[in-house]
Short mmCIF file of C-alpha atoms in Angstrom, two decimals:
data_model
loop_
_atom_site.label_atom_id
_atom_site.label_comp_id
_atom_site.label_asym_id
_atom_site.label_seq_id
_atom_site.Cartn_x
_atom_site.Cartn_y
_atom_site.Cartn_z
CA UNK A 12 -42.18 13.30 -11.58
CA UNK A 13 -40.24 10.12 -11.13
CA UNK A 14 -36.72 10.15 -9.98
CA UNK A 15 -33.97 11.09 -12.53
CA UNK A 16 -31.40 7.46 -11.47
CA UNK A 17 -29.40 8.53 -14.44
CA UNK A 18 -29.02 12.11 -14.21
CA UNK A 19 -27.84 11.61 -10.48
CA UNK A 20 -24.70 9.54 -11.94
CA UNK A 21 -24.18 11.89 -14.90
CA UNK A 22 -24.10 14.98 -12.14
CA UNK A 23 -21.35 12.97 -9.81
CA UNK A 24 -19.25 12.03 -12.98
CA UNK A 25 -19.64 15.54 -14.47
CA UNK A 26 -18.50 16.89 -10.87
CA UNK A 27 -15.47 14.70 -10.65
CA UNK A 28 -14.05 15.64 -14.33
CA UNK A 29 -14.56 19.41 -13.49
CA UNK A 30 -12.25 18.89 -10.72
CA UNK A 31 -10.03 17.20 -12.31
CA UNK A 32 -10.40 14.22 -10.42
CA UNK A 33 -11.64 11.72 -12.97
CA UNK A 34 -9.56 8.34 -12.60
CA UNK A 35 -8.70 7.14 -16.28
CA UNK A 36 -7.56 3.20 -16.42
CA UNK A 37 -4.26 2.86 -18.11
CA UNK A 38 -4.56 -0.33 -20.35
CA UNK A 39 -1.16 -1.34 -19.78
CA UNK A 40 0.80 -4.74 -20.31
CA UNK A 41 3.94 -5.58 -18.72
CA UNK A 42 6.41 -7.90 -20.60
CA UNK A 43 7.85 -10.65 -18.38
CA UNK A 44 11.61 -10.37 -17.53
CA UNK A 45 11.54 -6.26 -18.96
CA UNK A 46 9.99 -4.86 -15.88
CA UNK A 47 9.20 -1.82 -15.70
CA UNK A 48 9.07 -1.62 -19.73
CA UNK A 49 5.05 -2.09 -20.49
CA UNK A 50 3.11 -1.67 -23.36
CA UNK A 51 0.07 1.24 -23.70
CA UNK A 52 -2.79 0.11 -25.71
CA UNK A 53 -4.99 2.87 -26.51
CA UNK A 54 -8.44 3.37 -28.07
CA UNK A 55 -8.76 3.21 -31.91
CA UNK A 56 -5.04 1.86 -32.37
CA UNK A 57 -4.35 -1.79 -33.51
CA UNK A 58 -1.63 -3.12 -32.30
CA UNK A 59 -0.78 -6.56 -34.45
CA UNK A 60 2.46 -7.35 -32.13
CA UNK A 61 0.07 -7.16 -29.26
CA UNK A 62 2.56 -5.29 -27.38
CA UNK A 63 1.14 -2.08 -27.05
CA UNK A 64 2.99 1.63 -27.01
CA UNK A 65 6.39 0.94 -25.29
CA UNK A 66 6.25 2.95 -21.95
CA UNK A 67 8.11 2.84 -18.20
CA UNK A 68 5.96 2.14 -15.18
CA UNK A 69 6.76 4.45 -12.26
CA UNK A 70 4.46 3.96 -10.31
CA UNK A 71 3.66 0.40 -9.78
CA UNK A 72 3.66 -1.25 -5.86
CA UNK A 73 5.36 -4.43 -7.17
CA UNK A 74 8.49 -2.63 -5.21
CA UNK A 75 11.09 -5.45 -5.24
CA UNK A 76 10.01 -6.53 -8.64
CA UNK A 77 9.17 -9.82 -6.67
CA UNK A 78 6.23 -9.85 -9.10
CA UNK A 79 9.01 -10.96 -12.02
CA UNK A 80 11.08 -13.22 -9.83
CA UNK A 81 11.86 -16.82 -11.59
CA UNK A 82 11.46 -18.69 -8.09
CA UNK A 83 7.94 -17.25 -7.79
CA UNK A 84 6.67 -17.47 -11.39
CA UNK A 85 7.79 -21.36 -11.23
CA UNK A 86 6.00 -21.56 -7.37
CA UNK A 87 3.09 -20.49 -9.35
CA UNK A 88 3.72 -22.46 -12.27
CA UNK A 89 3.88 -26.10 -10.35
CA UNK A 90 1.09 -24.92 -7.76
CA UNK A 91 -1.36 -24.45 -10.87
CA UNK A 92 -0.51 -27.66 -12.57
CA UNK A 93 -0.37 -29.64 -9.07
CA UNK A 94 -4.25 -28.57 -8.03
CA UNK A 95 -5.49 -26.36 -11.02
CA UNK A 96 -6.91 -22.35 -10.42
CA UNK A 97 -9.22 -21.47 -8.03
CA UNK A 98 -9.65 -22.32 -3.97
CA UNK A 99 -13.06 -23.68 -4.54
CA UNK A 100 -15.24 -22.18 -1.62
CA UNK A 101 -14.51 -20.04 1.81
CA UNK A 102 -11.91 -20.89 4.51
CA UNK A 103 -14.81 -23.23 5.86
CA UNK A 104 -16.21 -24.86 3.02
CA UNK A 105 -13.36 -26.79 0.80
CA UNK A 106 -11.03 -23.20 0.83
CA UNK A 107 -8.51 -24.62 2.50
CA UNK A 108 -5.63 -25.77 1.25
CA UNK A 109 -2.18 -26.70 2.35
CA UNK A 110 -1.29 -23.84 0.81
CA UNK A 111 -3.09 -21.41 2.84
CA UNK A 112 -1.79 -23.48 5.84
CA UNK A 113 1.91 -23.29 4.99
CA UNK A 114 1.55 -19.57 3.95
CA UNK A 115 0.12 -18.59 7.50
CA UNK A 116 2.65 -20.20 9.06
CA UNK A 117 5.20 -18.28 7.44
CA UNK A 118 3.79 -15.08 7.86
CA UNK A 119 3.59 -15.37 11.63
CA UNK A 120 7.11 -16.90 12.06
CA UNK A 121 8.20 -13.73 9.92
CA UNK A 122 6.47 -11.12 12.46
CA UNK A 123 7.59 -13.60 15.32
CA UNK A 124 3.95 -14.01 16.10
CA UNK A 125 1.55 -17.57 17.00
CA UNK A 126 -0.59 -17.55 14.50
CA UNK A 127 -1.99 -15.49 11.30
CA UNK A 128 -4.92 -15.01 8.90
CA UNK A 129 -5.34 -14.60 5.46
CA UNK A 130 -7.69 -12.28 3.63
CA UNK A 131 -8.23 -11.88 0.00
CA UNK A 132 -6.77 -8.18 0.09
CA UNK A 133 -4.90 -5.49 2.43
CA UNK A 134 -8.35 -3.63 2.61
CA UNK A 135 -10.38 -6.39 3.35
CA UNK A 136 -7.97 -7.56 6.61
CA UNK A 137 -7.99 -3.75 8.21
CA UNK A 138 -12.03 -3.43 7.52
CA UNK A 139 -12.38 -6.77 8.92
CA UNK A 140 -10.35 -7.15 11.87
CA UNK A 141 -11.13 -3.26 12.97
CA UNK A 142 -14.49 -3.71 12.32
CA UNK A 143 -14.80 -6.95 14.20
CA UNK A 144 -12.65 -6.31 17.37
CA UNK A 145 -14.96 -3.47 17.69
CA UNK A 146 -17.74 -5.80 18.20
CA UNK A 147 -15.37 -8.33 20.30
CA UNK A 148 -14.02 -5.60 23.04
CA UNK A 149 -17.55 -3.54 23.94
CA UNK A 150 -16.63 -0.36 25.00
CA UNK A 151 -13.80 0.18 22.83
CA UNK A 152 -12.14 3.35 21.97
CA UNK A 153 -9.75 3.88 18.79
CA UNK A 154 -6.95 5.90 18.61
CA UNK A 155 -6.25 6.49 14.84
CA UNK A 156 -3.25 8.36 13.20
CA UNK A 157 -5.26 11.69 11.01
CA UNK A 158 -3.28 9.97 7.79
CA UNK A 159 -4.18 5.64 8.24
CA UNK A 160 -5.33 4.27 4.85
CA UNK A 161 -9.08 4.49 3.94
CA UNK A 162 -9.21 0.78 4.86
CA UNK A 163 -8.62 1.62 8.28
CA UNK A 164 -10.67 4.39 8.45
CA UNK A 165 -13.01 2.37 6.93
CA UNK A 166 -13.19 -0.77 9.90
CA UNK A 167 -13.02 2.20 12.44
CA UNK A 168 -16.19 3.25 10.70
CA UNK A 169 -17.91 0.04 10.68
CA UNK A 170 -17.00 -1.03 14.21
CA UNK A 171 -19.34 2.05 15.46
CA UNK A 172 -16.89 2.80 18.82
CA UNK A 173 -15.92 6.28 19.75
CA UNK A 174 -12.66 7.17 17.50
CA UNK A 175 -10.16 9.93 18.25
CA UNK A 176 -7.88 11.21 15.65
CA UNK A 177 -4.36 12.12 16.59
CA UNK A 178 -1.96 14.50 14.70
CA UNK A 179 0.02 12.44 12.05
CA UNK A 180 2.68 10.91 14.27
CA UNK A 181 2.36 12.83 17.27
CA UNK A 182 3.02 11.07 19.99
CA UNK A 183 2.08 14.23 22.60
CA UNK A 184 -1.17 14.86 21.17
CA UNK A 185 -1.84 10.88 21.41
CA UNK A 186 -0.80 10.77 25.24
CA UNK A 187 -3.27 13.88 25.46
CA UNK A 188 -6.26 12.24 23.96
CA UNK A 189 -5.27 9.23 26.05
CA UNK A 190 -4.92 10.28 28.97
CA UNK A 191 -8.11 11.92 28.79
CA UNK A 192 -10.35 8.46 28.53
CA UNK A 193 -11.94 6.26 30.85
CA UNK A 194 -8.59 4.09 32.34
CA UNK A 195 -10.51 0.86 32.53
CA UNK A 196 -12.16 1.63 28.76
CA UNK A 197 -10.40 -0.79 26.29
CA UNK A 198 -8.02 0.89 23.71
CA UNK A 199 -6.47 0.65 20.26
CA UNK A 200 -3.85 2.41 18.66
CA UNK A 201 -4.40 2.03 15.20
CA UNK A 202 -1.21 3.14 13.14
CA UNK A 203 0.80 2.50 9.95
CA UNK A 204 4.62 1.61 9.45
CA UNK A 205 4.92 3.69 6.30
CA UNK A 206 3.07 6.26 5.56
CA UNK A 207 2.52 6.06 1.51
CA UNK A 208 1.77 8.87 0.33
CA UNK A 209 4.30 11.31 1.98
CA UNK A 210 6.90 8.33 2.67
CA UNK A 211 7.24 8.78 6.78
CA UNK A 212 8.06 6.46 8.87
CA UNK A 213 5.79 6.18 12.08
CA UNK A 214 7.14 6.22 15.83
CA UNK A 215 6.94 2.70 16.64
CA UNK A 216 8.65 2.71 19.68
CA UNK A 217 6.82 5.58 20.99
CA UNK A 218 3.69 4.47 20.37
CA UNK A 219 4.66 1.28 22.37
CA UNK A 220 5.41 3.06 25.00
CA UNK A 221 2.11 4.86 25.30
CA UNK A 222 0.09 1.49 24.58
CA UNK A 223 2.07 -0.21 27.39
CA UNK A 224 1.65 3.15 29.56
CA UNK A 225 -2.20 3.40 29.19
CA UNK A 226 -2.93 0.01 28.85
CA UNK A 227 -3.57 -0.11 25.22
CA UNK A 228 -3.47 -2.40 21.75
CA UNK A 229 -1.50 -1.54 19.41
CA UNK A 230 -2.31 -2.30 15.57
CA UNK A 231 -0.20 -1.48 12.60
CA UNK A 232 -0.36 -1.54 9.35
CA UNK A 233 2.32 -2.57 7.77
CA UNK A 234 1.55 -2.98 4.14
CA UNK A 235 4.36 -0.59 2.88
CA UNK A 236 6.99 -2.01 5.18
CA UNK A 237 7.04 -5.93 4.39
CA UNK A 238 9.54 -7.02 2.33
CA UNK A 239 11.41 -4.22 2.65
CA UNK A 240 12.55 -3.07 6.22
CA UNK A 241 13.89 -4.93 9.36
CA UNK A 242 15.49 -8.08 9.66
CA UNK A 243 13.87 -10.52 7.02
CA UNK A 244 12.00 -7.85 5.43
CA UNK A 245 9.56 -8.08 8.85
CA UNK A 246 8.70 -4.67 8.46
CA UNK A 247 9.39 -1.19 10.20
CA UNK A 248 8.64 -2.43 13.58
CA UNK A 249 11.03 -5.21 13.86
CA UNK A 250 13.79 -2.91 12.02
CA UNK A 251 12.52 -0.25 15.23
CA UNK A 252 13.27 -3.30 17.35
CA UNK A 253 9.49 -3.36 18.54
CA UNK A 254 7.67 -6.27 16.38
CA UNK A 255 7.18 -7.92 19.92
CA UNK A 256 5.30 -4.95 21.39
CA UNK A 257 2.82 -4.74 18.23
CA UNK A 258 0.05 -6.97 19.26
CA UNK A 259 -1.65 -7.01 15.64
CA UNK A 260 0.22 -6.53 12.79
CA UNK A 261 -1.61 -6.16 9.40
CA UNK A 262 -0.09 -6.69 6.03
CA UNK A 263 -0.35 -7.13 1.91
CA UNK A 264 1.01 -9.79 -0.25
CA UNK A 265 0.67 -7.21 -2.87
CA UNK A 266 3.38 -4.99 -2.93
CA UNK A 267 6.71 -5.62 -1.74
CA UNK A 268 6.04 -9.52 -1.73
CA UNK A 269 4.95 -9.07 -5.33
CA UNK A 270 1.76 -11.32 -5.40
CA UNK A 271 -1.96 -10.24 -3.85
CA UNK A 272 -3.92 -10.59 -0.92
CA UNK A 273 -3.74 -9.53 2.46
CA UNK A 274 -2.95 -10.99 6.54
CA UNK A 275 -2.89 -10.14 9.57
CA UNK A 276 -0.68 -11.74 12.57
CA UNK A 277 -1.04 -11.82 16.56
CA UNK A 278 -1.59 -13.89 19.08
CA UNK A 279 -3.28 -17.38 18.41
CA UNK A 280 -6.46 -16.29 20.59
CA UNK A 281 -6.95 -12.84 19.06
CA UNK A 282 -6.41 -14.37 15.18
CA UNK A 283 -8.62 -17.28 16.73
CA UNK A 284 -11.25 -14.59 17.27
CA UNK A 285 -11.05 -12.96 13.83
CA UNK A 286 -11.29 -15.94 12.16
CA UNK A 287 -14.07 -17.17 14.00
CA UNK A 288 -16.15 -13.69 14.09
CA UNK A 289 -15.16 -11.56 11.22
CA UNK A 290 -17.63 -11.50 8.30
CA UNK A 291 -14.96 -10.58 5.59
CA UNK A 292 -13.44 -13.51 6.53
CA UNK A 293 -15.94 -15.92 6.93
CA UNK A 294 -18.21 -15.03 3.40
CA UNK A 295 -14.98 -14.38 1.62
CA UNK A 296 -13.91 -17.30 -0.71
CA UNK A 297 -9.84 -17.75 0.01
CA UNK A 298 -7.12 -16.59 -2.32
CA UNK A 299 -6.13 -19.15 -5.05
CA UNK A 300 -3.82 -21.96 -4.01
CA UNK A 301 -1.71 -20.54 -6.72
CA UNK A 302 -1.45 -17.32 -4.92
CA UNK A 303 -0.81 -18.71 -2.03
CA UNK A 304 2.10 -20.89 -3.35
CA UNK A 305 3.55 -17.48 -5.58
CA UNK A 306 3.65 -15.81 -2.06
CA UNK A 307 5.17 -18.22 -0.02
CA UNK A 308 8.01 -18.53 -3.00
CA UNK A 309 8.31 -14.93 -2.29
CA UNK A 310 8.65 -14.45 1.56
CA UNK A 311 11.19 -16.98 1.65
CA UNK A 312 13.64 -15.68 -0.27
CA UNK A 313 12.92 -12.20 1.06
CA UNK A 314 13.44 -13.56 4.21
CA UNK A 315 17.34 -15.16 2.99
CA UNK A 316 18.20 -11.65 0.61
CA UNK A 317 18.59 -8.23 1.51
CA UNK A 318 19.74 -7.79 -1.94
CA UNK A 319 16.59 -6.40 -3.01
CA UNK A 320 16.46 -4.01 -0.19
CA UNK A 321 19.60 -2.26 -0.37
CA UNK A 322 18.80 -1.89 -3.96
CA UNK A 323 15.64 -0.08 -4.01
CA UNK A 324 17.19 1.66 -1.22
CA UNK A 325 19.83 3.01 -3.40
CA UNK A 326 17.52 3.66 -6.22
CA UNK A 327 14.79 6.04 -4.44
CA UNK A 328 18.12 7.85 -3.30
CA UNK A 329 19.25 8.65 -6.30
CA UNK A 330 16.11 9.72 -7.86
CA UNK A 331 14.86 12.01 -5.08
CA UNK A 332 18.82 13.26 -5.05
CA UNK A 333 18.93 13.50 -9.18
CA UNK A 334 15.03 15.26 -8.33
CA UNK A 335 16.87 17.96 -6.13
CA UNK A 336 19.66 18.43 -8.50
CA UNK A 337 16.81 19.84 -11.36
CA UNK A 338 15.18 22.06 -8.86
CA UNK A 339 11.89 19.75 -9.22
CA UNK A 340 9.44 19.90 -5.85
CA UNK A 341 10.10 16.10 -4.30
CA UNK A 342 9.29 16.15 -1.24
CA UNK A 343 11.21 15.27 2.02
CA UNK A 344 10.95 11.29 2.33
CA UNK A 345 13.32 8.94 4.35
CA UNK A 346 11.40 5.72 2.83
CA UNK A 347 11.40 4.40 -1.01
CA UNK A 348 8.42 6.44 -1.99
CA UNK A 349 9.43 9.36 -3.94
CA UNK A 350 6.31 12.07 -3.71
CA UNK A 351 6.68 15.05 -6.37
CA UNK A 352 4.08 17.77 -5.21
CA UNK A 353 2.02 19.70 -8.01
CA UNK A 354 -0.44 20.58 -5.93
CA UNK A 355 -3.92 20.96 -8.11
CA UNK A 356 -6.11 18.19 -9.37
CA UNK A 357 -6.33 19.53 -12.80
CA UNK A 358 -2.83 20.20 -13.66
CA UNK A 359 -1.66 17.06 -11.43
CA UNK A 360 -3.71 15.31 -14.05
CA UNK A 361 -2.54 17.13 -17.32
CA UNK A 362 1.16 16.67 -15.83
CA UNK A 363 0.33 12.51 -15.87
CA UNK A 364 -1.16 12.25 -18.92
CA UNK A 365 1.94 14.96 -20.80
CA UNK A 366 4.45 12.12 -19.16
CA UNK A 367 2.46 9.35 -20.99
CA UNK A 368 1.56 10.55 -24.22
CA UNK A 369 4.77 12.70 -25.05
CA UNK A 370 7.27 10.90 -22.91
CA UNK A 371 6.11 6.93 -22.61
CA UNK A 372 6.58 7.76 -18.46
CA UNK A 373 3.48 6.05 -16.34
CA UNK A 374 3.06 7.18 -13.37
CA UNK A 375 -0.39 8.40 -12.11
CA UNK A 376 -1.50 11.67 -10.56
CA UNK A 377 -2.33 11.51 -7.02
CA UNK A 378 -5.51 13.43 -5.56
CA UNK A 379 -8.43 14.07 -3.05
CA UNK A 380 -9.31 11.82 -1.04
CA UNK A 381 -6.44 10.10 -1.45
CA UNK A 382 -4.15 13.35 -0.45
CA UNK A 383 -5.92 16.53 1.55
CA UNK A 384 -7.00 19.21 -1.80
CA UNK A 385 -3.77 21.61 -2.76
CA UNK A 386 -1.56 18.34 -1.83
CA UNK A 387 -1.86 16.67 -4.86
CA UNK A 388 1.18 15.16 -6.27
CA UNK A 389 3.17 12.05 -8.71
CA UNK A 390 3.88 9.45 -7.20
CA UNK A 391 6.76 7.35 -7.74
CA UNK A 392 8.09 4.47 -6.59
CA UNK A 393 12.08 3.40 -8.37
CA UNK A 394 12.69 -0.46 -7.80
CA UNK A 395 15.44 -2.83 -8.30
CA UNK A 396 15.04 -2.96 -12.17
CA UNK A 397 15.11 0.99 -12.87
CA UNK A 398 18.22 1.93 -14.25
CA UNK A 399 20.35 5.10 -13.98
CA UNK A 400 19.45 5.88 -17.97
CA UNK A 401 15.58 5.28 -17.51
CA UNK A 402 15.78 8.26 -14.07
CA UNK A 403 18.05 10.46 -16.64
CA UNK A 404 14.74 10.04 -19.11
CA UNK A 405 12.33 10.78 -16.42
CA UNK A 406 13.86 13.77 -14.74
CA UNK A 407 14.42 15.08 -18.53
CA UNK A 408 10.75 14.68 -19.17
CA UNK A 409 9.70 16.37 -15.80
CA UNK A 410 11.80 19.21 -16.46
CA UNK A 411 10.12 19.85 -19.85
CA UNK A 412 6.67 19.20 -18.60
CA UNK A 413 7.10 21.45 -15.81
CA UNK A 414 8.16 24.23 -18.38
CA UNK A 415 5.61 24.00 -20.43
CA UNK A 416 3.06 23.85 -17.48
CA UNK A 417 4.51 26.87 -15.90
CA UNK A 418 4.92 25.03 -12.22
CA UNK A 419 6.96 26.60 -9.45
CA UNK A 420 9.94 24.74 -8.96
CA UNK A 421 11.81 24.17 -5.41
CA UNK A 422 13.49 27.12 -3.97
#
């Protein structure tokens, strides 16, 4: 009997949607200068103003709204007209442009480092560069915090060294597993800044102090700290007052910084090596210069304005205070996420789609494997742009979802 190809898929979809777990693509577009107001378009509906269902995005990574900003919309604007869309080729072969030149230069000034890389996306720099310093340091053992992003997990993975998984930011259970290792072995530390889906903050300076103790590199991720912690907006390190004890930092262009793409920044001989070694660098065809050029907009005036920072620092405040106040289940978060527990995949998912449909609220449910099973949760993420009237309207519409759902509320 010859293999069933089709009923395989149909099984693994079928398995998904009993769980709950089924991810559904909003079809959403956001109106320039009204951020977060979007419009829903929807199956079966015409829409002749082409606007869509008016709706609030909560859950967006565009952070600082940097995404909307007039000085990088007319970056973008004279980049496109000055050398048209794409890159043309790979780093090697004609993807090269002044653009990508000036933007690296930035990005390592901002981290204080001597050099850094572009990649086309955060996921594609920590799969790379793990991956390939595997392959560049024989022998080498990773040290990897139980909650790093699936992109790290993922370059741990493809490097094939021996991994050890610490407790989530504990520092005592690292110096355990480390100081149970070959000395001479070579190490990594593989860590992020912010953590995104609870919203912790990582040990920096601890850490350091174990790398320097046990002769260890130390890698972070830093993809939900640019833009929007430490001097500049260099990240949680260099707010920690440790940037210059990370010896590679990794970061996105695609959240706070409001464009896409990824980097990484170090030393000139280790982003030297990952240049020259790393396949997802190499076979990758570069961002477009226009990216580049929206980017580079961005970082600089993130680098002059803290503006945007105290803002959205103000605004997750409020909502996880204003969260509190209704007795919802937010949980505890020193950073500018905002995590609201449910805690099943099914019911995370009818809560979503309840804000959507009855309330015009987007923000998407959060589940396995992105969170552990019986951790699911919203996630939310207040910027610059949401206003005191638009959190009255969401906490409103949680309270009367969560009624008519029948979830426990804080104690």
């Amino acid at each position: 009997m010859a293999f069933s190809y089709s009923s395989k898929f149909q099984d693994a979809l079928a398995a998904l949607k009993h769980e709950g777990r089924y991810r559904v693509f909003a079809d959403i577009l956001r109106e320039r200068g009204a951020y977060p107001k979007a419009g829903l378009f929807e199956s079966g509906v015409s829409y002749t103003d082409n606007k869509g269902r008016p709706i609030t995005v909560w859950c967006s990574n565009d952070y600082l709204n940097m995404g909307q900003h007039p000085k990088v919309l007319a970056a973008m604007h004279e980049a496109i007209e000055a050398v048209g869309a794409g890159s043309g080729g790979t780093r090697n072969i004609s993807g090269t442009s002044h653009y990508h030149v000036e933007l690296e230069r930035e990005l390592a000034d901002l981290h204080g480092k001597e050099a850094a890389l572009l990649f086309t996306s955060g996921f594609v720099s920590n799969d790379a560069t793990l991956s390939t310093l595997a392959k560049l340091l024989p022998g080498l053992i990773v040290f990897s915090d139980e909650l790093n992003h699936a992109s790290m997990i993922e370059g741990i993975r493809h490097g094939g060294v021996a991994k050890y998984v610490f407790r989530h930011n504990d520092t005592k259970h690292l110096e355990e597993l480390l100081a149970a290792t070959n000395p001479a072995a070579p190490k990594l530390i593989a860590f992020e800044s912010v953590y995104s889906m609870e919203g912790e903050f990582s040990p920096t300076s601890a850490i350091c102090d174990l790398a320097e103790k046990y002769n260890a590199l130390t890698y972070i991720d830093e993809v939900h700290g640019v833009g929007l912690y430490g001097p500049r907006g260099a990240g949680v390190a260099a707010r920690d007052g440790s940037m210059h004890r990370i010896d590679i930092v990794e970061g996105t262009l695609a959240k706070a910084f409001g464009v896409m793409g990824g980097y990484i920044a170090g030393s000139a001989q280790l982003v030297d090596c990952i240049r020259s070694f790393a396949p997802g660098f190499i076979f990758t065809t570069s961002i477009a210069p226009v990216i580049a050029a929206g980017t580079l907009a961005s970082i600089r005036h993130l680098k002059e304005s803290d503006v945007e920072r105290q803002q959205i620092a103000e605004r997750a405040a409020k909502l996880k205070q204003m969260m509190a106040d209704a007795n919802l289940p937010v949980m505890d978060s020193p950073s500018h996420i905002v995590p609201l527990l449910v805690g099943n995949a099914a019911l995370c998912k009818s809560v979503s789609d309840a804000l959507l449909n009855d309330h015009g609220i987007y923000v998407q449910p959060i589940n396995y494997p992105t969170v552990p099973r019986g951790t699911e949760r919203l996630r939310f993420t207040p910027s610059p742009a949401h206003t005191d009237k638009m959190m009255e309207d969401l906490v409103t519409a949680l309270n009367l979802v969560w009624d008519t759902h029948e979830i426990v509320r804080a104690a």
